[in-house]
PDB file of N, CA, C and O in Angstrom:
ATOM      1  N   MET A  19      85.238 101.076  81.516  1.00 59.00           N
ATOM      2  CA  MET A  19      86.214 100.414  82.144  1.00 59.00           C
ATOM      3  C   MET A  19      86.703  99.200  81.225  1.00 59.00           C
ATOM      4  O   MET A  19      87.319  98.345  81.736  1.00 59.00           O
ATOM      5  N   THR A  20      86.471  99.461  80.051  1.00 68.00           N
ATOM      6  CA  THR A  20      86.925  98.386  79.092  1.00 68.00           C
ATOM      7  C   THR A  20      88.381  98.508  78.897  1.00 68.00           C
ATOM      8  O   THR A  20      89.031  99.563  78.867  1.00 68.00           O
ATOM      9  N   GLY A  21      89.107  97.370  79.075  1.00 92.00           N
ATOM     10  CA  GLY A  21      90.390  97.375  78.877  1.00 92.00           C
ATOM     11  C   GLY A  21      91.320  97.360  80.153  1.00 92.00           C
ATOM     12  O   GLY A  21      92.592  97.402  79.979  1.00 92.00           O
ATOM     13  N   GLU A  22      90.733  97.543  81.209  1.00 94.00           N
ATOM     14  CA  GLU A  22      91.375  97.754  82.531  1.00 94.00           C
ATOM     15  C   GLU A  22      92.279  96.559  82.945  1.00 94.00           C
ATOM     16  O   GLU A  22      93.417  96.508  83.219  1.00 94.00           O
ATOM     17  N   ARG A  23      91.478  95.224  82.571  1.00 93.00           N
ATOM     18  CA  ARG A  23      92.317  94.203  82.849  1.00 93.00           C
ATOM     19  C   ARG A  23      93.568  93.941  82.125  1.00 93.00           C
ATOM     20  O   ARG A  23      94.667  93.479  82.496  1.00 93.00           O
ATOM     21  N   GLU A  24      93.409  94.159  80.688  1.00 95.00           N
ATOM     22  CA  GLU A  24      94.488  94.124  79.782  1.00 95.00           C
ATOM     23  C   GLU A  24      95.555  95.136  80.119  1.00 95.00           C
ATOM     24  O   GLU A  24      96.624  94.700  80.115  1.00 95.00           O
ATOM     25  N   HIS A  25      95.256  96.268  80.521  1.00 96.00           N
ATOM     26  CA  HIS A  25      96.098  97.202  80.939  1.00 96.00           C
ATOM     27  C   HIS A  25      96.942  96.800  82.205  1.00 96.00           C
ATOM     28  O   HIS A  25      98.208  96.895  82.151  1.00 96.00           O
ATOM     29  N   ALA A  26      96.193  96.220  83.153  1.00 96.00           N
ATOM     30  CA  ALA A  26      96.759  95.959  84.374  1.00 96.00           C
ATOM     31  C   ALA A  26      97.861  94.751  83.964  1.00 96.00           C
ATOM     32  O   ALA A  26      98.866  94.598  84.610  1.00 96.00           O
ATOM     33  N   THR A  27      97.308  93.798  83.124  1.00 95.00           N
ATOM     34  CA  THR A  27      98.162  92.590  82.775  1.00 95.00           C
ATOM     35  C   THR A  27      99.359  93.022  82.119  1.00 95.00           C
ATOM     36  O   THR A  27     100.445  92.465  82.383  1.00 95.00           O
ATOM     37  N   ALA A  28      99.376  93.994  81.160  1.00 95.00           N
ATOM     38  CA  ALA A  28     100.376  94.371  80.427  1.00 95.00           C
ATOM     39  C   ALA A  28     101.410  94.974  81.319  1.00 95.00           C
ATOM     40  O   ALA A  28     102.669  94.749  81.282  1.00 95.00           O
ATOM     41  N   LEU A  29     101.062  95.857  82.327  1.00 95.00           N
ATOM     42  CA  LEU A  29     101.903  96.329  83.377  1.00 95.00           C
ATOM     43  C   LEU A  29     102.532  95.403  84.209  1.00 95.00           C
ATOM     44  O   LEU A  29     103.754  95.343  84.335  1.00 95.00           O
ATOM     45  N   TYR A  30     101.779  94.372  84.590  1.00 94.00           N
ATOM     46  CA  TYR A  30     102.442  93.338  85.454  1.00 94.00           C
ATOM     47  C   TYR A  30     103.432  92.557  84.500  1.00 94.00           C
ATOM     48  O   TYR A  30     104.515  92.232  85.151  1.00 94.00           O
ATOM     49  N   MET A  31     103.114  92.123  83.380  1.00 94.00           N
ATOM     50  CA  MET A  31     103.930  91.341  82.539  1.00 94.00           C
ATOM     51  C   MET A  31     105.289  92.218  82.324  1.00 94.00           C
ATOM     52  O   MET A  31     106.272  91.691  82.198  1.00 94.00           O
ATOM     53  N   ALA A  32     105.019  93.334  82.014  1.00 92.00           N
ATOM     54  CA  ALA A  32     106.414  94.189  81.694  1.00 92.00           C
ATOM     55  C   ALA A  32     107.229  94.340  82.981  1.00 92.00           C
ATOM     56  O   ALA A  32     108.479  94.039  82.723  1.00 92.00           O
ATOM     57  N   CYS A  33     106.665  94.397  84.031  1.00 90.00           N
ATOM     58  CA  CYS A  33     107.408  94.402  85.277  1.00 90.00           C
ATOM     59  C   CYS A  33     108.112  93.095  85.533  1.00 90.00           C
ATOM     60  O   CYS A  33     109.300  93.034  86.064  1.00 90.00           O
ATOM     61  N   LYS A  34     107.462  92.105  85.275  1.00 89.00           N
ATOM     62  CA  LYS A  34     107.900  90.674  85.617  1.00 89.00           C
ATOM     63  C   LYS A  34     108.983  90.257  84.592  1.00 89.00           C
ATOM     64  O   LYS A  34     110.018  89.568  84.942  1.00 89.00           O
ATOM     65  N   HIS A  35     108.932  90.766  83.412  1.00 90.00           N
ATOM     66  CA  HIS A  35     109.926  90.134  82.295  1.00 90.00           C
ATOM     67  C   HIS A  35     110.818  91.188  81.673  1.00 90.00           C
ATOM     68  O   HIS A  35     111.890  90.735  81.215  1.00 90.00           O
ATOM     69  N   LEU A  36     110.557  92.570  81.832  1.00 86.00           N
ATOM     70  CA  LEU A  36     111.631  93.382  81.270  1.00 86.00           C
ATOM     71  C   LEU A  36     112.735  93.446  82.173  1.00 86.00           C
ATOM     72  O   LEU A  36     112.631  93.733  83.444  1.00 86.00           O
ATOM     73  N   PRO A  37     114.032  93.597  81.628  1.00 85.00           N
ATOM     74  CA  PRO A  37     115.291  93.926  82.325  1.00 85.00           C
ATOM     75  C   PRO A  37     115.091  95.278  83.001  1.00 85.00           C
ATOM     76  O   PRO A  37     114.551  96.048  82.174  1.00 85.00           O
ATOM     77  N   PRO A  38     115.639  95.490  84.189  1.00 79.00           N
ATOM     78  CA  PRO A  38     115.586  96.984  84.776  1.00 79.00           C
ATOM     79  C   PRO A  38     116.187  97.963  83.924  1.00 79.00           C
ATOM     80  O   PRO A  38     115.769  99.150  83.922  1.00 79.00           O
ATOM     81  N   GLN A  39     117.170  97.736  83.012  1.00 82.00           N
ATOM     82  CA  GLN A  39     117.743  98.660  82.007  1.00 82.00           C
ATOM     83  C   GLN A  39     116.670  99.315  81.197  1.00 82.00           C
ATOM     84  O   GLN A  39     116.944 100.347  80.640  1.00 82.00           O
ATOM     85  N   LEU A  40     115.652  98.596  80.835  1.00 82.00           N
ATOM     86  CA  LEU A  40     114.631  99.124  80.052  1.00 82.00           C
ATOM     87  C   LEU A  40     113.563 100.074  80.512  1.00 82.00           C
ATOM     88  O   LEU A  40     112.755 100.705  79.864  1.00 82.00           O
ATOM     89  N   LEU A  41     113.571 100.158  81.833  1.00 75.00           N
ATOM     90  CA  LEU A  41     112.804 100.967  82.453  1.00 75.00           C
ATOM     91  C   LEU A  41     113.372 102.433  82.885  1.00 75.00           C
ATOM     92  O   LEU A  41     114.657 102.421  83.117  1.00 75.00           O
ATOM     93  N   SER A  42     112.754 103.435  82.561  1.00 72.00           N
ATOM     94  CA  SER A  42     113.537 104.784  82.585  1.00 72.00           C
ATOM     95  C   SER A  42     113.848 105.241  83.875  1.00 72.00           C
ATOM     96  O   SER A  42     114.760 105.989  84.019  1.00 72.00           O
ATOM     97  N   SER A  43     113.255 104.841  85.025  1.00 76.00           N
ATOM     98  CA  SER A  43     113.476 105.302  86.348  1.00 76.00           C
ATOM     99  C   SER A  43     113.529 104.289  87.317  1.00 76.00           C
ATOM    100  O   SER A  43     112.675 103.402  87.106  1.00 76.00           O
ATOM    101  N   PRO A  44     114.280 104.434  88.495  1.00 67.00           N
ATOM    102  CA  PRO A  44     114.239 103.343  89.420  1.00 67.00           C
ATOM    103  C   PRO A  44     112.744 103.106  90.062  1.00 67.00           C
ATOM    104  O   PRO A  44     112.367 101.914  90.399  1.00 67.00           O
ATOM    105  N   GLY A  45     112.149 104.021  90.146  1.00 81.00           N
ATOM    106  CA  GLY A  45     110.714 103.844  90.795  1.00 81.00           C
ATOM    107  C   GLY A  45     109.540 103.432  89.656  1.00 81.00           C
ATOM    108  O   GLY A  45     108.371 103.294  90.023  1.00 81.00           O
ATOM    109  N   GLU A  46     109.942 103.476  88.452  1.00 87.00           N
ATOM    110  CA  GLU A  46     109.052 103.198  87.592  1.00 87.00           C
ATOM    111  C   GLU A  46     108.349 101.812  87.594  1.00 87.00           C
ATOM    112  O   GLU A  46     107.166 101.529  87.501  1.00 87.00           O
ATOM    113  N   ARG A  47     109.210 100.874  87.981  1.00 87.00           N
ATOM    114  CA  ARG A  47     108.484  99.454  88.200  1.00 87.00           C
ATOM    115  C   ARG A  47     107.587  99.481  89.132  1.00 87.00           C
ATOM    116  O   ARG A  47     106.628  98.872  89.166  1.00 87.00           O
ATOM    117  N   ASN A  48     107.943  99.975  90.277  1.00 87.00           N
ATOM    118  CA  ASN A  48     107.096 100.182  91.453  1.00 87.00           C
ATOM    119  C   ASN A  48     105.911 100.778  91.093  1.00 87.00           C
ATOM    120  O   ASN A  48     104.797 100.336  91.529  1.00 87.00           O
ATOM    121  N   GLY A  49     105.942 101.945  90.440  1.00 91.00           N
ATOM    122  CA  GLY A  49     104.720 102.614  89.935  1.00 91.00           C
ATOM    123  C   GLY A  49     103.842 101.799  89.161  1.00 91.00           C
ATOM    124  O   GLY A  49     102.622 101.914  89.164  1.00 91.00           O
ATOM    125  N   MET A  50     104.510 100.979  88.150  1.00 92.00           N
ATOM    126  CA  MET A  50     103.641 100.295  87.218  1.00 92.00           C
ATOM    127  C   MET A  50     102.925  99.127  87.963  1.00 92.00           C
ATOM    128  O   MET A  50     101.739  98.797  87.788  1.00 92.00           O
ATOM    129  N   LEU A  51     103.557  98.523  89.042  1.00 93.00           N
ATOM    130  CA  LEU A  51     102.961  97.562  89.814  1.00 93.00           C
ATOM    131  C   LEU A  51     101.901  97.869  90.699  1.00 93.00           C
ATOM    132  O   LEU A  51     100.879  97.470  90.845  1.00 93.00           O
ATOM    133  N   THR A  52     102.181  99.221  91.184  1.00 93.00           N
ATOM    134  CA  THR A  52     101.120  99.835  91.962  1.00 93.00           C
ATOM    135  C   THR A  52      99.874  99.933  91.200  1.00 93.00           C
ATOM    136  O   THR A  52      98.747  99.755  91.612  1.00 93.00           O
ATOM    137  N   GLU A  53     100.052 100.617  89.944  1.00 95.00           N
ATOM    138  CA  GLU A  53      98.873 100.869  89.198  1.00 95.00           C
ATOM    139  C   GLU A  53      98.155  99.607  88.734  1.00 95.00           C
ATOM    140  O   GLU A  53      96.879  99.471  88.758  1.00 95.00           O
ATOM    141  N   ALA A  54      98.910  98.610  88.365  1.00 96.00           N
ATOM    142  CA  ALA A  54      98.387  97.161  88.072  1.00 96.00           C
ATOM    143  C   ALA A  54      97.460  96.731  89.280  1.00 96.00           C
ATOM    144  O   ALA A  54      96.341  96.463  89.117  1.00 96.00           O
ATOM    145  N   ALA A  55      97.934  96.743  90.532  1.00 96.00           N
ATOM    146  CA  ALA A  55      97.257  96.297  91.698  1.00 96.00           C
ATOM    147  C   ALA A  55      96.049  96.973  91.906  1.00 96.00           C
ATOM    148  O   ALA A  55      95.024  96.495  92.065  1.00 96.00           O
ATOM    149  N   ARG A  56      96.057  98.345  91.765  1.00 96.00           N
ATOM    150  CA  ARG A  56      94.881  99.321  91.788  1.00 96.00           C
ATOM    151  C   ARG A  56      93.902  98.908  90.937  1.00 96.00           C
ATOM    152  O   ARG A  56      92.710  98.860  91.112  1.00 96.00           O
ATOM    153  N   LEU A  57      94.105  98.829  89.576  1.00 96.00           N
ATOM    154  CA  LEU A  57      93.153  98.365  88.473  1.00 96.00           C
ATOM    155  C   LEU A  57      92.659  97.113  88.860  1.00 96.00           C
ATOM    156  O   LEU A  57      91.377  96.886  88.700  1.00 96.00           O
ATOM    157  N   LEU A  58      93.377  96.132  89.277  1.00 96.00           N
ATOM    158  CA  LEU A  58      92.987  94.746  89.590  1.00 96.00           C
ATOM    159  C   LEU A  58      91.877  94.724  90.732  1.00 96.00           C
ATOM    160  O   LEU A  58      91.045  94.003  90.724  1.00 96.00           O
ATOM    161  N   GLU A  59      92.370  95.572  91.835  1.00 96.00           N
ATOM    162  CA  GLU A  59      91.504  95.647  92.810  1.00 96.00           C
ATOM    163  C   GLU A  59      90.115  96.200  92.444  1.00 96.00           C
ATOM    164  O   GLU A  59      89.044  95.770  92.810  1.00 96.00           O
ATOM    165  N   LYS A  60      90.203  97.311  91.718  1.00 95.00           N
ATOM    166  CA  LYS A  60      88.968  97.857  91.185  1.00 95.00           C
ATOM    167  C   LYS A  60      87.930  96.892  90.494  1.00 95.00           C
ATOM    168  O   LYS A  60      86.831  96.889  90.596  1.00 95.00           O
ATOM    169  N   ILE A  61      88.640  96.029  89.649  1.00 94.00           N
ATOM    170  CA  ILE A  61      87.591  95.081  88.898  1.00 94.00           C
ATOM    171  C   ILE A  61      87.436  93.802  89.814  1.00 94.00           C
ATOM    172  O   ILE A  61      86.721  92.891  89.366  1.00 94.00           O
ATOM    173  N   GLY A  62      88.030  93.660  90.890  1.00 95.00           N
ATOM    174  CA  GLY A  62      87.785  92.558  91.861  1.00 95.00           C
ATOM    175  C   GLY A  62      88.484  91.280  91.674  1.00 95.00           C
ATOM    176  O   GLY A  62      88.142  90.172  91.879  1.00 95.00           O
ATOM    177  N   ASP A  63      89.766  91.407  91.016  1.00 95.00           N
ATOM    178  CA  ASP A  63      90.471  90.230  90.773  1.00 95.00           C
ATOM    179  C   ASP A  63      91.580  89.879  91.753  1.00 95.00           C
ATOM    180  O   ASP A  63      92.829  90.429  91.582  1.00 95.00           O
ATOM    181  N   LYS A  64      91.253  89.435  92.935  1.00 96.00           N
ATOM    182  CA  LYS A  64      92.021  89.358  94.171  1.00 96.00           C
ATOM    183  C   LYS A  64      93.156  88.500  93.829  1.00 96.00           C
ATOM    184  O   LYS A  64      94.378  88.724  94.248  1.00 96.00           O
ATOM    185  N   ARG A  65      93.127  87.407  93.074  1.00 96.00           N
ATOM    186  CA  ARG A  65      94.209  86.338  92.782  1.00 96.00           C
ATOM    187  C   ARG A  65      95.466  87.276  92.079  1.00 96.00           C
ATOM    188  O   ARG A  65      96.445  87.079  92.447  1.00 96.00           O
ATOM    189  N   SER A  66      95.008  88.078  91.071  1.00 95.00           N
ATOM    190  CA  SER A  66      96.048  88.782  90.297  1.00 95.00           C
ATOM    191  C   SER A  66      96.572  89.929  91.177  1.00 95.00           C
ATOM    192  O   SER A  66      97.827  90.351  90.945  1.00 95.00           O
ATOM    193  N   VAL A  67      95.738  90.406  92.030  1.00 95.00           N
ATOM    194  CA  VAL A  67      96.319  91.543  92.999  1.00 95.00           C
ATOM    195  C   VAL A  67      97.419  90.834  93.871  1.00 95.00           C
ATOM    196  O   VAL A  67      98.425  91.405  94.058  1.00 95.00           O
ATOM    197  N   ASP A  68      97.217  89.802  94.443  1.00 96.00           N
ATOM    198  CA  ASP A  68      97.987  88.919  95.300  1.00 96.00           C
ATOM    199  C   ASP A  68      99.448  88.653  94.521  1.00 96.00           C
ATOM    200  O   ASP A  68     100.560  88.910  94.913  1.00 96.00           O
ATOM    201  N   GLU A  69      99.189  88.448  93.164  1.00 95.00           N
ATOM    202  CA  GLU A  69     100.401  88.093  92.336  1.00 95.00           C
ATOM    203  C   GLU A  69     101.226  89.453  92.190  1.00 95.00           C
ATOM    204  O   GLU A  69     102.438  89.396  92.113  1.00 95.00           O
ATOM    205  N   CYS A  70     100.550  90.477  92.032  1.00 94.00           N
ATOM    206  CA  CYS A  70     101.138  91.955  91.934  1.00 94.00           C
ATOM    207  C   CYS A  70     102.025  92.135  93.318  1.00 94.00           C
ATOM    208  O   CYS A  70     103.167  92.470  92.994  1.00 94.00           O
ATOM    209  N   TYR A  71     101.376  91.863  94.280  1.00 93.00           N
ATOM    210  CA  TYR A  71     102.149  91.964  95.551  1.00 93.00           C
ATOM    211  C   TYR A  71     103.144  91.204  95.917  1.00 93.00           C
ATOM    212  O   TYR A  71     104.425  91.552  96.438  1.00 93.00           O
ATOM    213  N   LYS A  72     103.169  89.934  95.302  1.00 94.00           N
ATOM    214  CA  LYS A  72     104.171  88.942  95.514  1.00 94.00           C
ATOM    215  C   LYS A  72     105.411  89.257  94.662  1.00 94.00           C
ATOM    216  O   LYS A  72     106.511  89.259  94.963  1.00 94.00           O
ATOM    217  N   LEU A  73     105.080  89.957  93.376  1.00 91.00           N
ATOM    218  CA  LEU A  73     106.168  90.446  92.694  1.00 91.00           C
ATOM    219  C   LEU A  73     106.851  91.624  93.244  1.00 91.00           C
ATOM    220  O   LEU A  73     108.107  91.835  93.127  1.00 91.00           O
ATOM    221  N   MET A  74     105.978  92.481  93.732  1.00 89.00           N
ATOM    222  CA  MET A  74     106.697  93.580  94.425  1.00 89.00           C
ATOM    223  C   MET A  74     107.484  93.168  95.583  1.00 89.00           C
ATOM    224  O   MET A  74     108.723  93.770  95.726  1.00 89.00           O
ATOM    225  N   LYS A  75     106.998  92.273  96.315  1.00 89.00           N
ATOM    226  CA  LYS A  75     107.999  91.727  97.427  1.00 89.00           C
ATOM    227  C   LYS A  75     109.161  90.959  96.937  1.00 89.00           C
ATOM    228  O   LYS A  75     110.320  91.272  97.462  1.00 89.00           O
ATOM    229  N   SER A  76     109.210  90.193  95.899  1.00 87.00           N
ATOM    230  CA  SER A  76     110.310  89.618  95.368  1.00 87.00           C
ATOM    231  C   SER A  76     111.346  90.584  94.640  1.00 87.00           C
ATOM    232  O   SER A  76     112.398  90.386  94.613  1.00 87.00           O
ATOM    233  N   LEU A  77     110.784  91.697  94.285  1.00 81.00           N
ATOM    234  CA  LEU A  77     111.723  92.744  93.680  1.00 81.00           C
ATOM    235  C   LEU A  77     112.285  93.645  94.643  1.00 81.00           C
ATOM    236  O   LEU A  77     113.013  94.545  94.475  1.00 81.00           O
ATOM    237  N   GLY A  78     111.686  93.618  95.847  1.00 77.00           N
ATOM    238  CA  GLY A  78     112.270  94.400  97.004  1.00 77.00           C
ATOM    239  C   GLY A  78     111.599  95.716  97.041  1.00 77.00           C
ATOM    240  O   GLY A  78     112.102  96.821  97.327  1.00 77.00           O
ATOM    241  N   THR A  79     110.354  96.102  96.114  1.00 58.00           N
ATOM    242  CA  THR A  79     109.786  97.363  96.230  1.00 58.00           C
ATOM    243  C   THR A  79     108.685  97.229  97.182  1.00 58.00           C
ATOM    244  O   THR A  79     108.144  96.359  97.644  1.00 58.00           O
ATOM    245  N   SER A  80     108.378  98.531  97.576  1.00 54.00           N
ATOM    246  CA  SER A  80     107.361  98.821  98.648  1.00 54.00           C
ATOM    247  C   SER A  80     106.115  98.901  98.023  1.00 54.00           C
ATOM    248  O   SER A  80     105.887  99.439  96.872  1.00 54.00           O
ATOM    249  N   VAL A  81     105.083  98.602  98.817  1.00 54.00           N
ATOM    250  CA  VAL A  81     103.612  98.660  98.456  1.00 54.00           C
ATOM    251  C   VAL A  81     103.131 100.099  98.885  1.00 54.00           C
ATOM    252  O   VAL A  81     103.090 100.371 100.009  1.00 54.00           O
ATOM    253  N   HIS A  82     102.678 100.704  97.881  1.00 52.00           N
ATOM    254  CA  HIS A  82     101.966 102.218  98.183  1.00 52.00           C
ATOM    255  C   HIS A  82     100.568 102.080  97.724  1.00 52.00           C
ATOM    256  O   HIS A  82     100.294 102.063  96.508  1.00 52.00           O
ATOM    257  N   ALA A  83      99.635 102.133  98.659  1.00 47.00           N
ATOM    258  CA  ALA A  83      98.161 101.896  98.340  1.00 47.00           C
ATOM    259  C   ALA A  83      97.557 103.330  97.974  1.00 47.00           C
ATOM    260  O   ALA A  83      98.095 104.389  98.326  1.00 47.00           O
TER     261      ALA A  83
END
């Protein structure tokens, strides 16, 4: 499970900071945030999971568990 936190953080940061034009499909940002939240839940980082959900909500994406 080495690197899961780093991977999740990278996904979150990319979704937060990259402009939409750099993502290849409309659902890509949602998928990246969902994967980040899943990884963070797996390692027990509730605060970061909450941050992912807040970003999803602010971007108007739906949460798929």
